[in-house]
XYZ file of C-alpha atoms in Angstrom:
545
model
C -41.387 3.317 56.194
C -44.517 2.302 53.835
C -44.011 1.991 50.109
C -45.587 4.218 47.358
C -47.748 1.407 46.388
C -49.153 0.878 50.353
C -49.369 4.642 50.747
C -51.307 5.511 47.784
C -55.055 6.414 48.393
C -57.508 4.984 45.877
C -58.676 8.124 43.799
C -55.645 10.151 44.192
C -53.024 10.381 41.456
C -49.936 8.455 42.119
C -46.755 10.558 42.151
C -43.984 8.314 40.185
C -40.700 8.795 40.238
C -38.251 10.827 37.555
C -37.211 7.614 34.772
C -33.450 7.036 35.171
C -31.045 9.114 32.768
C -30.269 7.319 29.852
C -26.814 5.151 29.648
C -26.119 5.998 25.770
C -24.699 2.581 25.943
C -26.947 1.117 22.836
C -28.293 -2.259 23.283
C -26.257 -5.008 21.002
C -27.507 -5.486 17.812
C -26.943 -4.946 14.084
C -26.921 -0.766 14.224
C -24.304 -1.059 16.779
C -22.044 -3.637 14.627
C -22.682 -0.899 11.519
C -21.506 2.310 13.833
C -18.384 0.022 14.898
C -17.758 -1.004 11.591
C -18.141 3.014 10.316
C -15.489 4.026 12.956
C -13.129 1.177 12.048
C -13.273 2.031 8.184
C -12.634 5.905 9.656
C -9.250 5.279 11.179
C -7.994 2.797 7.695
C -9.124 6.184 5.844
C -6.488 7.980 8.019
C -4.254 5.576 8.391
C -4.385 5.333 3.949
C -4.352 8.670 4.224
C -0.690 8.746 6.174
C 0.732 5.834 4.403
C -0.149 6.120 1.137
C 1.082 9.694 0.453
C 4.084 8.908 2.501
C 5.262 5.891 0.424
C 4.279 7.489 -2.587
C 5.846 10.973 -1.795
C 8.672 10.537 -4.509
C 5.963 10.176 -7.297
C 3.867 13.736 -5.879
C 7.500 15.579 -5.585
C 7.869 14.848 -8.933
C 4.325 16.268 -9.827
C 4.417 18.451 -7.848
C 8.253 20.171 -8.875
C 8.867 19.412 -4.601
C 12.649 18.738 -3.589
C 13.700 16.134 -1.855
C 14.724 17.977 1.427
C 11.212 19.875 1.516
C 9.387 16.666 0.250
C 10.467 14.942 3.866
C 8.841 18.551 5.605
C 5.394 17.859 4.308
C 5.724 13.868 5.720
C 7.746 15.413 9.493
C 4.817 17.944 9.697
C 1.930 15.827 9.236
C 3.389 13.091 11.719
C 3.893 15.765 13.970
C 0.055 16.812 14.086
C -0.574 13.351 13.815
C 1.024 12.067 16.993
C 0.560 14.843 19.052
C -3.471 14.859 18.495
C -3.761 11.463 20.022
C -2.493 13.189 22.976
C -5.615 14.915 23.260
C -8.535 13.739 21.303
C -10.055 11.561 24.484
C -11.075 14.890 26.086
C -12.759 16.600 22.969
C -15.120 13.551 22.135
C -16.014 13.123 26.041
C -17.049 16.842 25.404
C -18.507 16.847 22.283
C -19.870 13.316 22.222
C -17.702 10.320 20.229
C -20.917 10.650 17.434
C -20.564 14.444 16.546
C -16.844 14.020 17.117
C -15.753 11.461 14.881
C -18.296 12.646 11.689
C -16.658 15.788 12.019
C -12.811 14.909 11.942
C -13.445 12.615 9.136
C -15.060 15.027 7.237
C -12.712 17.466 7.674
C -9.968 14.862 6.510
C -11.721 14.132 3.739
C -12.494 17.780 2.637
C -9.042 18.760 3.078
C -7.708 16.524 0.361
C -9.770 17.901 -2.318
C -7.466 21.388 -3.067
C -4.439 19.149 -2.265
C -2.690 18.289 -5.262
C -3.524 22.132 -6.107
C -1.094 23.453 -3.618
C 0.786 26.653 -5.203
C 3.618 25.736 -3.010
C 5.304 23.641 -0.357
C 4.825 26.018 2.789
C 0.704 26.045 1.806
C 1.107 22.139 1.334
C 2.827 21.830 4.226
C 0.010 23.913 6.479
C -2.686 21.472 5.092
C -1.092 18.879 6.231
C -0.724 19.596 9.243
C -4.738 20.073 9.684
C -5.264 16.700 8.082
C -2.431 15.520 10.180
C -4.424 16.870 13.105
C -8.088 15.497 11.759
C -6.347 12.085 11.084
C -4.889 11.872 14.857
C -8.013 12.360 16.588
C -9.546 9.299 15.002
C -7.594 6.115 16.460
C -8.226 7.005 20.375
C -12.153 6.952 19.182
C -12.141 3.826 17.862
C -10.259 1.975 21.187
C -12.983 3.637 23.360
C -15.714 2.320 20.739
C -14.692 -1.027 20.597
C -14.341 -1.168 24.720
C -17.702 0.935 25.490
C -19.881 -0.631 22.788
C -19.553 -4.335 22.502
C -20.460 -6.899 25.387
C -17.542 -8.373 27.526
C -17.796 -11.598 25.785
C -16.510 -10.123 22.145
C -14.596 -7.037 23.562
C -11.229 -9.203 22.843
C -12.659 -8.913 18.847
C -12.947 -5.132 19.095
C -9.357 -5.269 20.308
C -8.496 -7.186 17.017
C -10.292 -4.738 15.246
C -8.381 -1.933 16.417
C -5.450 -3.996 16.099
C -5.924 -4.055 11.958
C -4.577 0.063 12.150
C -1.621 -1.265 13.203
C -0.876 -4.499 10.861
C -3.590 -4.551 8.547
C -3.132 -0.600 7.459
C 0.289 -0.212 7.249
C 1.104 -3.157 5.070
C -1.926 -2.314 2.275
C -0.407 1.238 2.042
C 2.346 0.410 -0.460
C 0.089 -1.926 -2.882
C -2.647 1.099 -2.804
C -0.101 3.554 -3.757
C 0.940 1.603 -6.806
C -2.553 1.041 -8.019
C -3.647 4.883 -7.947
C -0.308 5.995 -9.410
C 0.000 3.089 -12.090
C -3.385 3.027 -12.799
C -5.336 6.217 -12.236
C -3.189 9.071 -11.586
C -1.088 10.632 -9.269
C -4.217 13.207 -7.852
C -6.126 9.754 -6.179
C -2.776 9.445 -3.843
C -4.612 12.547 -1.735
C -8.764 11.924 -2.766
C -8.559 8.247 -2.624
C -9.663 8.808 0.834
C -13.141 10.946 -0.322
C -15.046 7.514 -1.090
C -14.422 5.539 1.857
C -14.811 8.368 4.082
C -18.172 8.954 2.892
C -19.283 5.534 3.158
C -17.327 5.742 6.972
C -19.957 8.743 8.225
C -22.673 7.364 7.202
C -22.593 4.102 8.793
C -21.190 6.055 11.924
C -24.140 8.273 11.332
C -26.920 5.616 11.125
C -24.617 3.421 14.066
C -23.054 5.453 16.678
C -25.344 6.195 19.598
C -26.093 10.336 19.687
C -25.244 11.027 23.318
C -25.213 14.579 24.408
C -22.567 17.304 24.784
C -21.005 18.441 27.603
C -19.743 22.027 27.644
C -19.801 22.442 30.938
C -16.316 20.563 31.040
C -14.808 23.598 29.656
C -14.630 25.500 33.117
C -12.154 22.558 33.781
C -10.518 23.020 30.783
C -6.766 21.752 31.009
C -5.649 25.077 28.360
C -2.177 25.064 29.997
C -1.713 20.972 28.945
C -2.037 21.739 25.319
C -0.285 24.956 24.949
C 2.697 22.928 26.448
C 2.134 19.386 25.277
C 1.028 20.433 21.889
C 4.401 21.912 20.593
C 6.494 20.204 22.661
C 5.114 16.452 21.024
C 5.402 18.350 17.666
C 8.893 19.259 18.321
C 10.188 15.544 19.480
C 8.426 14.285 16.529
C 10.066 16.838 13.764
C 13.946 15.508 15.360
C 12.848 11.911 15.081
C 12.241 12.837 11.144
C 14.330 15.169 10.911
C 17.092 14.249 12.456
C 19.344 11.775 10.091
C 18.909 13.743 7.189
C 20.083 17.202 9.494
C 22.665 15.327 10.904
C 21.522 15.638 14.392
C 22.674 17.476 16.999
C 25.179 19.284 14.469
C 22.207 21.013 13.555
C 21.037 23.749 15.547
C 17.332 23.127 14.363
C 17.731 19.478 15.721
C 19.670 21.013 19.301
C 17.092 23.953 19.646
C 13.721 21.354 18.906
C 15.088 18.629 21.248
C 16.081 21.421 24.130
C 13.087 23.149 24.426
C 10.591 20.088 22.885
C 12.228 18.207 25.792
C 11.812 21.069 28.411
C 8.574 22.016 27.186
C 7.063 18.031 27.627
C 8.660 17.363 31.185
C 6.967 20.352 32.210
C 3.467 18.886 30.381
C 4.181 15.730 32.211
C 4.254 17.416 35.176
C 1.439 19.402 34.797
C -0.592 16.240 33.622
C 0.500 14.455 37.192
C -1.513 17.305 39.243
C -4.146 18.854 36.987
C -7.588 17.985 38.052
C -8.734 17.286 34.534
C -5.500 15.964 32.743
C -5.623 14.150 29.475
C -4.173 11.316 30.672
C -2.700 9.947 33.374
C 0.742 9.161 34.498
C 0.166 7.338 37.067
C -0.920 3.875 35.518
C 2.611 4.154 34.705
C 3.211 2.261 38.156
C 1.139 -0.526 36.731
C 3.349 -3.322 36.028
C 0.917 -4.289 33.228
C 0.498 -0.476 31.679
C 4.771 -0.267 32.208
C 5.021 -3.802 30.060
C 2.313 -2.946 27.615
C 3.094 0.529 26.537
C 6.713 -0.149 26.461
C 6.508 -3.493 24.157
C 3.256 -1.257 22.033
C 6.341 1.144 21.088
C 8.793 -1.851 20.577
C 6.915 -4.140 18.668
C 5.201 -1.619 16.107
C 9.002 -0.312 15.645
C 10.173 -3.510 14.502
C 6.748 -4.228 12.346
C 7.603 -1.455 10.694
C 11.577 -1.612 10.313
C 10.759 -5.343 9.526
C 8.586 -3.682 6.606
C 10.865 -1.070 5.627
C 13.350 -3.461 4.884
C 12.180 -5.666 1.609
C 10.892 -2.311 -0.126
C 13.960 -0.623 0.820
C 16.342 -3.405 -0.865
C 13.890 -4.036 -4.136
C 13.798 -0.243 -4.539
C 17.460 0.397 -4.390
C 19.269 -2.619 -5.564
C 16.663 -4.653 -7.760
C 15.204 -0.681 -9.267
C 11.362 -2.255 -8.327
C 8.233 0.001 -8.362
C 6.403 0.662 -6.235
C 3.518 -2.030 -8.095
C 6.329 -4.065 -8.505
C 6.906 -4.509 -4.628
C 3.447 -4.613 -3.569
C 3.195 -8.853 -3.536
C 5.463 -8.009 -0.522
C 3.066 -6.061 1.482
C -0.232 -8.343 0.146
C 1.460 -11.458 1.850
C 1.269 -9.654 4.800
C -1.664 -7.345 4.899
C -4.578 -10.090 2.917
C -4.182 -12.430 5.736
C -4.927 -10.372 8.525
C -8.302 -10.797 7.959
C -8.041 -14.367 9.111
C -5.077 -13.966 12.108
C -6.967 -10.852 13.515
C -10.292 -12.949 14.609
C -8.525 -15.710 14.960
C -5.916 -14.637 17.983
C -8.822 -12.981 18.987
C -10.293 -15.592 19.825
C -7.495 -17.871 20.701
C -7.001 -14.990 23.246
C -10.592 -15.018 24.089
C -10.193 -17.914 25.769
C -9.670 -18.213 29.394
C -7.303 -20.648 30.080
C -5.066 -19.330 27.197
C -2.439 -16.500 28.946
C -2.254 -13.924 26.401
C 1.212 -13.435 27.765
C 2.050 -16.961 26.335
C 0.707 -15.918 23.365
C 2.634 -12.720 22.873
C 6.021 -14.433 23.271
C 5.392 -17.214 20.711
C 4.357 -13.774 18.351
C 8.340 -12.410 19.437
C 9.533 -15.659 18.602
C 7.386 -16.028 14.846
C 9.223 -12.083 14.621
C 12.676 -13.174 15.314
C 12.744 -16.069 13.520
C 11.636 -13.670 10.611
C 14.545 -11.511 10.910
C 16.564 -14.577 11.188
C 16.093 -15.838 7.879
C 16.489 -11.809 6.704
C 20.171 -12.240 7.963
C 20.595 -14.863 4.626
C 20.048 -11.402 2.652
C 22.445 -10.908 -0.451
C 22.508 -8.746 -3.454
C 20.939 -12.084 -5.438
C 17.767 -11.853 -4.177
C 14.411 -11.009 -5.612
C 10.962 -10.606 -4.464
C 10.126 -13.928 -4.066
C 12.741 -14.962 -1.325
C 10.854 -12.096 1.088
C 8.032 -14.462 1.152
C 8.367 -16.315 3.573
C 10.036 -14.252 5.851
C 6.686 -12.039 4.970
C 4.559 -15.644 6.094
C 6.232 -15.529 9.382
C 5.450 -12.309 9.866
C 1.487 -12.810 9.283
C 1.623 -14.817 12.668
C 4.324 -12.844 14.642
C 2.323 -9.540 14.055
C -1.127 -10.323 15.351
C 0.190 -12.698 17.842
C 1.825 -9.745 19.069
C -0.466 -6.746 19.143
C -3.530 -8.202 20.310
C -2.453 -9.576 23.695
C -0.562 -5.813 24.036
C -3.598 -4.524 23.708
C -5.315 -6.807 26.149
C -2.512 -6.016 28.797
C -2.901 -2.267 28.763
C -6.426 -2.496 28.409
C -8.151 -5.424 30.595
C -6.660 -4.255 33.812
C -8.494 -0.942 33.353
C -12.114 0.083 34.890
C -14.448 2.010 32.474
C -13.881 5.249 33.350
C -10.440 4.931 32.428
C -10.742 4.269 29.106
C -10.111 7.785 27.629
C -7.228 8.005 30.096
C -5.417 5.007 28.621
C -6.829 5.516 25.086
C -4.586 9.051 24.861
C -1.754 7.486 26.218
C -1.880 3.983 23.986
C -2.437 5.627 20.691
C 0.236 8.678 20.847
C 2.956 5.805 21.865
C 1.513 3.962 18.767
C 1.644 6.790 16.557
C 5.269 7.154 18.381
C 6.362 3.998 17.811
C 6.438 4.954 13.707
C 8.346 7.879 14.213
C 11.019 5.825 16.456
C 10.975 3.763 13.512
C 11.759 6.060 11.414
C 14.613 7.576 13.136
C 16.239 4.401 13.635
C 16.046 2.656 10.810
C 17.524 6.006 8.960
C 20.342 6.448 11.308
C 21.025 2.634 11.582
C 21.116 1.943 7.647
C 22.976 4.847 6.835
C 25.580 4.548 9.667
C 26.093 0.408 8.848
C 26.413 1.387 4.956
C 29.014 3.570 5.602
C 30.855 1.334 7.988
C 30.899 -1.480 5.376
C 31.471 1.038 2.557
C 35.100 1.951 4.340
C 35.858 -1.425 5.110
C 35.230 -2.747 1.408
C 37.199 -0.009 -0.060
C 39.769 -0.337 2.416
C 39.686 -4.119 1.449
C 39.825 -3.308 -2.106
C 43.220 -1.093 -1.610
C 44.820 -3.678 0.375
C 44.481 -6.178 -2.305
C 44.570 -4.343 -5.363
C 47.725 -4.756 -5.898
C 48.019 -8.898 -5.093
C 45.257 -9.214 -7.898
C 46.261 -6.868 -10.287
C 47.741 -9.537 -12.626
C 44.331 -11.329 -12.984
C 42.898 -8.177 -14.688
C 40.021 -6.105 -13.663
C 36.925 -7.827 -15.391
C 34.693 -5.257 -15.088
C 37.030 -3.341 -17.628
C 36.836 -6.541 -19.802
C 33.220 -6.633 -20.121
C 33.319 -3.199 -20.901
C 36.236 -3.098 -23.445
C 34.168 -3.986 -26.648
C 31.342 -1.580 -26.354
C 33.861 1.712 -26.538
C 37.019 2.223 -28.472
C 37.961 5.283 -25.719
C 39.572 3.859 -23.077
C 39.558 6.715 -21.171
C 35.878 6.545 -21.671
C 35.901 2.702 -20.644
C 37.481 3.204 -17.314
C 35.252 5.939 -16.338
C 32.320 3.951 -16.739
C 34.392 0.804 -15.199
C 34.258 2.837 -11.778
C 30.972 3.758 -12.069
C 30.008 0.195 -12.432
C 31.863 -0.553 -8.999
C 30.785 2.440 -7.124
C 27.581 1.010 -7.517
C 28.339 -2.801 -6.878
C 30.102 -1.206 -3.655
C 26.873 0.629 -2.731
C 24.602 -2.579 -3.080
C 26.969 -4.661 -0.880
C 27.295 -1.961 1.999
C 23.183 -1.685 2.098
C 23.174 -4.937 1.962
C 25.625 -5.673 5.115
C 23.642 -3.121 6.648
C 20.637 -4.152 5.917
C 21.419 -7.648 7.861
C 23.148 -5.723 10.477
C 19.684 -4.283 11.145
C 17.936 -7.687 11.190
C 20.459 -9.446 13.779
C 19.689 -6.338 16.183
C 16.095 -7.363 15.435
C 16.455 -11.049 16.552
C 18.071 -9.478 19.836
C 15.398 -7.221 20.336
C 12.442 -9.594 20.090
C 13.794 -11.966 22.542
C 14.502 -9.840 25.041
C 10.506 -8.340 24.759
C 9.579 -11.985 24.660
C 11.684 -12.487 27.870
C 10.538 -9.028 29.368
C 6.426 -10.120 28.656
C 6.982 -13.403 30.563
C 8.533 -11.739 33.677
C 7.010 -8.157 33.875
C 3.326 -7.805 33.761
C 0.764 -10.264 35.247
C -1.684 -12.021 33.907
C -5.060 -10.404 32.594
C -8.159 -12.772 31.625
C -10.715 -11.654 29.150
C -13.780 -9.901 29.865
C -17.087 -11.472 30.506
C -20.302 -10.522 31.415
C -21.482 -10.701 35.204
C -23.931 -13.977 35.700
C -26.873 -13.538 36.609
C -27.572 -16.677 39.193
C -24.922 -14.189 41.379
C -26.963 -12.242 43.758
C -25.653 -8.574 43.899
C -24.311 -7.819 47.611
């Protein structure tokens, strides 16, 4: 066979052939750093979004003339959305593009705060929530498949760290952004605090992001049964893991009927995901040993970030009366140095001959040495002696997420990224939720437990020490002449000196199951998965074969 150039005929036009279709993989360079950057900034606005209203729901209640019980609605409902739009988001922006896609849900989250704080009542509150819930959700899967389709091999390990700042970063500069709007400007920037950044967010993804087309023609593949199931079934399992202290459980029959048919409802979405020709992800990496370790220790390890988190600003708030302001050194110690860990197990990890796997059980070990010096916790401590159980956790948490990331992700071709992407970010959105549940049920079961066995300690006794005199009554004597009066206020003062023991006791209860917990992930990590090495681009002195 002759080539075009030997067959040609001088004089004749030469027929070329049809340029190659374009990759929409932009070349590396300063407006690809800008549209990363852009998406990045998106998912903090959601992620400020979620946290900040959350933590600072007890100051919009009060604004807003919201009970308590319908106050934890508006946070259950948005989670729900949330979690369960991660589920599906890596289909829509393969459809609509990850540009058009990702302008639009941040726009939408940002418009939606604007009549917020101008809700006539909690069911209207609740329902625009749940879109902002659902904007918000579609936002972190974008960003994984950014970071891994974008960048070259030889930084992708940074764009992990990158993502990795949603999950330690975020979180732990919700509480001190809550007390500056509130303190400082007003209760109204707790929703529209989000309006500036989100702005600034589209247009860098606007001037960054690489315009690749749409492709409707995936809708005559459209999985529609997947999210009629999967959608209200994740919504359901979400509302009992937030619901479900405060209802008591399975003693209420909105918890039974929401776990029977949520549960029903998602084994037949599983199943229906394991057979569809277009699922939204798929459960077969599940019998990767590397997917099985990763997702399982993704759900573990943001759990106990977050319980580990919940902790100090539980304690200040309930038995030192701190504000929210007050309590937000706590979180800075955490969340400020971030910006230093993140690159910097990035690139530790980066490295070839360092096992991430290594890596992620000295992070276990920073987190349960953490919770060790929590278990020290008494009713005499202040802000300051969180510090450096806070310092320990600036190593464990990065040290930790990263190479997670890196084991569910580096085993993975390029075409699965959207696959895994689904799959990674509900169980990290999950993971909060699990959080929740536990550390409710947990604190409130221990506090009782100690609560019975303090009375019951203080009626065995009471009589053996009744000759020393109660002092509380002494202190109290001289400031009323009713005595009546004097021992009311007597057992007021040890009702609550019996409440800040129990939470106390329960409190380190929590952080010796914590200790327990991070070894055995740190034991599971070394065993389970095998090893992954970081990404790097193909040389060229290899001929292709």
């Amino acid at each position: 066979m002759t080539n075009a150039a030997s067959a040609s005929v001088p004089g004749e036009p030469v027929i070329h052939a049809s340029p190659p279709r374009p990759s929409y993989i932009p070349p590396f360079g300063l407006r690809t750093v800008v549209g990363c950057l852009g998406m990045l900034l998106a998912v903090h606005v959601a992620g400020f979004n979620e946290h900040v209203t959350e933590i600072g729901l007890s100051d919009i209640r009060g604004a807003m003339h919201i009970g308590h019980d319908e106050g934890t609605w508006v946070i259950a409902i948005y989670e729900a959305f949330n979690i369960a739009a991660m589920a599906f988001t890596p289909w829509f922006y393969m459809t609509f593009s990850i540009y058009r896609f990702s302008i639009f849900m941040t726009a939408m989250l940002a418009l939606l705060s604007i009549p917020a704080p101008f809700m006539p009542d909690v069911t209207s509150l609740c329902i625009l929530r749940a879109f902002q819930g659902l904007a918000g959700g579609c936002l972190p899967p974008v960003l994984m498949t950014v970071m891994l389709k974008y960048l070259p091999p030889q930084i992708r390990v940074f764009g992990i760290g990158g993502y990795a700042m949603s999950a330690t970063f975020g979180p732990n500069l919700g509480l001190p952004l809550e007390a500056f709007w509130f303190e400082h400007v007003g209760w109204h920037w707790l929703y529209w605090e989000i309006i500036p950044t989100a702005a600034l967010a589209i247009a860098m993804m606007s001037y960054g992001l690489p315009r690749d087309p749409m492709y409707f023609e995936r809708f005559k593949k459209f999985n529609w049964f997947g999210i009629l199931v999967g959608l209200p079934a994740i919504c359901s399992l979400v509302i009992v893991l937030y619901q479900g202290d405060r209802l008591d459980w399975f003693r209420s029959s909105t918890i039974t009927n929401l776990t029977f048919w949520g549960g029903a409802a998602f084994i037949v979405f599983v199943i229906n995901e394991a057979f569809h020709p277009s699922p939204y992800f798929k459960i077969q990496y599940w019998t990767s040993r590397n997917i099985q370790a990763a997702l399982l220790s993704l759900v573990g390890i943001l759990a106990i970030c977050s319980i580990m988190s919940e902790i100090p600003a539980t304690y200040l708030e309930v038995v030192r009366g701190y504000r929210p302001i007050q309590t937000a050194p706590v979180s800075l110690v955490v969340a400020l140095p971030q910006l230093i860990m993140l690159p910097l197990i990035a690139s530790i990890c980066n490295n070839p001959k360092v096992d991430c796997r290594l890596v992620l059980a000295g992070g276990m070990l920073c987190l349960a040495g953490a919770a060790w010096l929590g278990t020290w916790l008494t009713v005499d401590w202040v802000r300051d002696n969180f510090y450096l159980i806070q310092l320990l956790q600036v190593f464990g948490q990065p040290m930790t997420v990263i190479p997670t990331l890196m084991l569910a992700t580096m085993a993975m071709g390029p075409a699965d990224g959207p696959f895994i992407s689904g799959m990674v970010n509900m169980l990290k959105g999950l993971a909060n939720a699990v959080a929740f549940a536990l550390f409710s049920a947990v604190s409130r079961r221990r506090e009782q437990y100690h609560s019975t066995m303090l009375l019951d300690h203080h009626g065995t006794h009471q009589l053996a020490l009744q000759g020393m005199g109660n002092p509380i009554d002494q202190q109290l004597a001289g400031l009323s002449p009713d005595a009546a009066h004097t021992a009311w206020n007597g057992l007021q003062v040890f009702h609550t000196y019996l409440h800040e023991q129990s939470l106390v006791l329960a409190l380190t209860d929590i952080y010796y199951v914590l200790i327990w917990v991070c070894f055995g992930y740190a034991a599971m990590n070394l065993v389970l998965p095998h090893r992954v090495y970081p990404p790097r681009a193909p040389s060229p002195n290899i001929p292709a074969r």
